[in-house]
Amino acid sequence: MTIAPTLQKYLAAENIQYEVIPHELSMTSTRTAEACHISGDRLAKGIVLRRDDGYMLAILPASHHLRPSELRTILGDNVHMASETEIGELFRDCAHGAVPVVGKCYGLDTIVDDSIEAQPDVYMEAGDHATLLHMGRTQFARLTAHALHGRFSAHD
């Protein structure tokens, strides 16, 4: 059970209250939701995007898939998925594929899908494949207060 050091320091500095939830090793957000017996609607996943000359993080529920056309309507045409190599460079203290959804602590602008903000509480990867963080809607809203918001995903 490990929280990525960058994430842990940021949450402490921002005085964000959360609960740590260990779970069996899982490599996908859908499997993680199943292993933890939580709705995929409440598990936030992050998708790293390449935009213009930089990167940003899109946050959406694990039970949803990204709708690129809607995302491009909000952000412009020059938006693409980042490569695994690029993601690894940005999230050096995280396990491969375990991207925390707190972009600010990694220097990334963020866009949040409206559907995740409608949840009463939110779960997120802590930077490995065996630990989730759980927090209430108010704490999550504080983490994403300066993010862009919109609808760019659809339920699977």
GROMACS .gro file of C-alpha atoms in nm:
model
  156
    1MET     CA    1   0.000   0.000   0.000
    2THR     CA    2   0.168   0.316  -0.123
    3ILE     CA    3   0.062   0.671  -0.186
    4ALA     CA    4   0.284   0.844  -0.442
    5PRO     CA    5   0.508   1.088  -0.249
    6THR     CA    6   0.419   1.383  -0.476
    7LEU     CA    7   0.049   1.321  -0.420
    8GLN     CA    8   0.084   1.264  -0.046
    9LYS     CA    9   0.278   1.589   0.005
   10TYR     CA   10   0.027   1.786  -0.200
   11LEU     CA   11  -0.276   1.648  -0.014
   12ALA     CA   12  -0.110   1.727   0.319
   13ALA     CA   13  -0.018   2.081   0.209
   14GLU     CA   14  -0.377   2.143   0.094
   15ASN     CA   15  -0.519   1.985   0.411
   16ILE     CA   16  -0.733   1.743   0.210
   17GLN     CA   17  -0.903   1.478   0.424
   18TYR     CA   18  -0.909   1.126   0.280
   19GLU     CA   19  -0.923   0.760   0.373
   20VAL     CA   20  -0.668   0.507   0.243
   21ILE     CA   21  -0.821   0.185   0.112
   22PRO     CA   22  -0.591  -0.105   0.029
   23HIS     CA   23  -0.721  -0.353  -0.226
   24GLU     CA   24  -0.608  -0.656  -0.420
   25LEU     CA   25  -0.375  -0.581  -0.707
   26SER     CA   26  -0.570  -0.478  -1.017
   27MET     CA   27  -0.450  -0.330  -1.343
   28THR     CA   28  -0.766  -0.158  -1.468
   29SER     CA   29  -1.002   0.090  -1.308
   30THR     CA   30  -1.299  -0.138  -1.377
   31ARG     CA   31  -1.130  -0.427  -1.194
   32THR     CA   32  -1.037  -0.195  -0.908
   33ALA     CA   33  -1.400  -0.086  -0.868
   34GLU     CA   34  -1.510  -0.450  -0.866
   35ALA     CA   35  -1.241  -0.553  -0.615
   36CYS     CA   36  -1.341  -0.269  -0.382
   37HIS     CA   37  -1.715  -0.323  -0.427
   38ILE     CA   38  -1.772   0.036  -0.532
   39SER     CA   39  -1.956   0.181  -0.826
   40GLY     CA   40  -1.739   0.265  -1.125
   41ASP     CA   41  -1.931   0.594  -1.129
   42ARG     CA   42  -1.750   0.690  -0.806
   43LEU     CA   43  -1.400   0.583  -0.908
   44ALA     CA   44  -1.223   0.870  -1.082
   45LYS     CA   45  -0.972   0.779  -1.351
   46GLY     CA   46  -0.724   1.007  -1.516
   47ILE     CA   47  -0.640   1.016  -1.884
   48VAL     CA   48  -0.328   1.208  -1.980
   49LEU     CA   49  -0.369   1.425  -2.287
   50ARG     CA   50  -0.115   1.598  -2.507
   51ARG     CA   51  -0.234   1.947  -2.597
   52ASP     CA   52  -0.038   2.199  -2.800
   53ASP     CA   53   0.308   2.198  -2.638
   54GLY     CA   54   0.205   2.051  -2.303
   55TYR     CA   55  -0.001   1.796  -2.119
   56MET     CA   56  -0.321   1.796  -1.922
   57LEU     CA   57  -0.525   1.548  -1.725
   58ALA     CA   58  -0.885   1.455  -1.802
   59ILE     CA   59  -1.079   1.315  -1.505
   60LEU     CA   60  -1.383   1.096  -1.560
   61PRO     CA   61  -1.558   0.804  -1.391
   62ALA     CA   62  -1.409   0.457  -1.439
   63SER     CA   63  -1.748   0.346  -1.574
   64HIS     CA   64  -1.722   0.595  -1.861
   65HIS     CA   65  -1.520   0.627  -2.178
   66LEU     CA   66  -1.374   0.943  -2.322
   67ARG     CA   67  -1.558   1.106  -2.612
   68PRO     CA   68  -1.277   1.273  -2.808
   69SER     CA   69  -1.508   1.482  -3.027
   70GLU     CA   70  -1.674   1.641  -2.722
   71LEU     CA   71  -1.336   1.697  -2.559
   72ARG     CA   72  -1.209   1.870  -2.874
   73THR     CA   73  -1.517   2.092  -2.876
   74ILE     CA   74  -1.415   2.216  -2.531
   75LEU     CA   75  -1.034   2.220  -2.572
   76GLY     CA   76  -0.975   2.263  -2.944
   77ASP     CA   77  -0.860   2.028  -3.216
   78ASN     CA   78  -0.502   1.976  -3.102
   79VAL     CA   79  -0.578   1.722  -2.826
   80HIS     CA   80  -0.441   1.368  -2.833
   81MET     CA   81  -0.382   1.084  -2.591
   82ALA     CA   82  -0.034   1.089  -2.440
   83SER     CA   83   0.188   0.786  -2.496
   84GLU     CA   84   0.281   0.543  -2.219
   85THR     CA   85   0.636   0.682  -2.229
   86GLU     CA   86   0.511   1.039  -2.185
   87ILE     CA   87   0.287   0.933  -1.896
   88GLY     CA   88   0.578   0.757  -1.727
   89GLU     CA   89   0.788   1.073  -1.752
   90LEU     CA   90   0.513   1.287  -1.598
   91PHE     CA   91   0.427   1.047  -1.314
   92ARG     CA   92   0.772   0.921  -1.216
   93ASP     CA   93   0.676   0.827  -0.859
   94CYS     CA   94   0.371   0.621  -0.966
   95ALA     CA   95   0.338   0.265  -1.086
   96HIS     CA   96   0.295   0.228  -1.462
   97GLY     CA   97  -0.069   0.306  -1.543
   98ALA     CA   98  -0.170   0.415  -1.190
   99VAL     CA   99  -0.223   0.784  -1.260
  100PRO     CA  100  -0.361   0.984  -0.966
  101VAL     CA  101  -0.634   1.229  -1.069
  102VAL     CA  102  -0.473   1.527  -0.899
  103GLY     CA  103  -0.304   1.694  -1.193
  104LYS     CA  104  -0.203   2.010  -1.012
  105CYS     CA  105   0.058   1.838  -0.795
  106TYR     CA  106   0.222   1.708  -1.116
  107GLY     CA  107   0.208   2.048  -1.287
  108LEU     CA  108  -0.083   1.955  -1.514
  109ASP     CA  109  -0.392   2.152  -1.601
  110THR     CA  110  -0.705   1.947  -1.544
  111ILE     CA  111  -1.048   1.905  -1.698
  112VAL     CA  112  -1.317   1.727  -1.497
  113ASP     CA  113  -1.618   1.552  -1.644
  114ASP     CA  114  -1.937   1.680  -1.480
  115SER     CA  115  -2.059   1.326  -1.409
  116ILE     CA  116  -1.785   1.254  -1.151
  117GLU     CA  117  -1.865   1.573  -0.962
  118ALA     CA  118  -2.226   1.462  -0.919
  119GLN     CA  119  -2.116   1.174  -0.695
  120PRO     CA  120  -2.153   1.198  -0.315
  121ASP     CA  121  -1.799   1.072  -0.269
  122VAL     CA  122  -1.503   0.987  -0.492
  123TYR     CA  123  -1.233   0.719  -0.500
  124MET     CA  124  -0.904   0.756  -0.686
  125GLU     CA  125  -0.579   0.572  -0.747
  126ALA     CA  126  -0.305   0.665  -0.503
  127GLY     CA  127  -0.020   0.598  -0.746
  128ASP     CA  128   0.001   0.219  -0.733
  129HIS     CA  129  -0.233  -0.065  -0.829
  130ALA     CA  130  -0.327  -0.168  -0.475
  131THR     CA  131  -0.432   0.155  -0.299
  132LEU     CA  132  -0.728   0.386  -0.337
  133LEU     CA  133  -0.797   0.717  -0.172
  134HIS     CA  134  -1.155   0.790  -0.069
  135MET     CA  135  -1.289   1.138  -0.003
  136GLY     CA  136  -1.617   1.322   0.012
  137ARG     CA  137  -1.750   1.543  -0.264
  138THR     CA  138  -1.641   1.861  -0.083
  139GLN     CA  139  -1.278   1.749  -0.058
  140PHE     CA  140  -1.275   1.641  -0.424
  141ALA     CA  141  -1.429   1.975  -0.524
  142ARG     CA  142  -1.145   2.153  -0.343
  143LEU     CA  143  -0.891   1.949  -0.543
  144THR     CA  144  -1.057   2.038  -0.872
  145ALA     CA  145  -1.167   2.395  -0.794
  146HIS     CA  146  -0.942   2.552  -1.058
  147ALA     CA  147  -0.998   2.285  -1.324
  148LEU     CA  148  -1.198   2.320  -1.641
  149HIS     CA  149  -1.532   2.140  -1.628
  150GLY     CA  150  -1.758   1.991  -1.892
  151ARG     CA  151  -1.921   1.681  -2.037
  152PHE     CA  152  -1.683   1.476  -2.245
  153SER     CA  153  -1.753   1.116  -2.150
  154ALA     CA  154  -2.029   0.859  -2.187
  155HIS     CA  155  -2.128   0.566  -1.967
  156ASP     CA  156  -1.999   0.228  -2.090
   0.00000   0.00000   0.00000
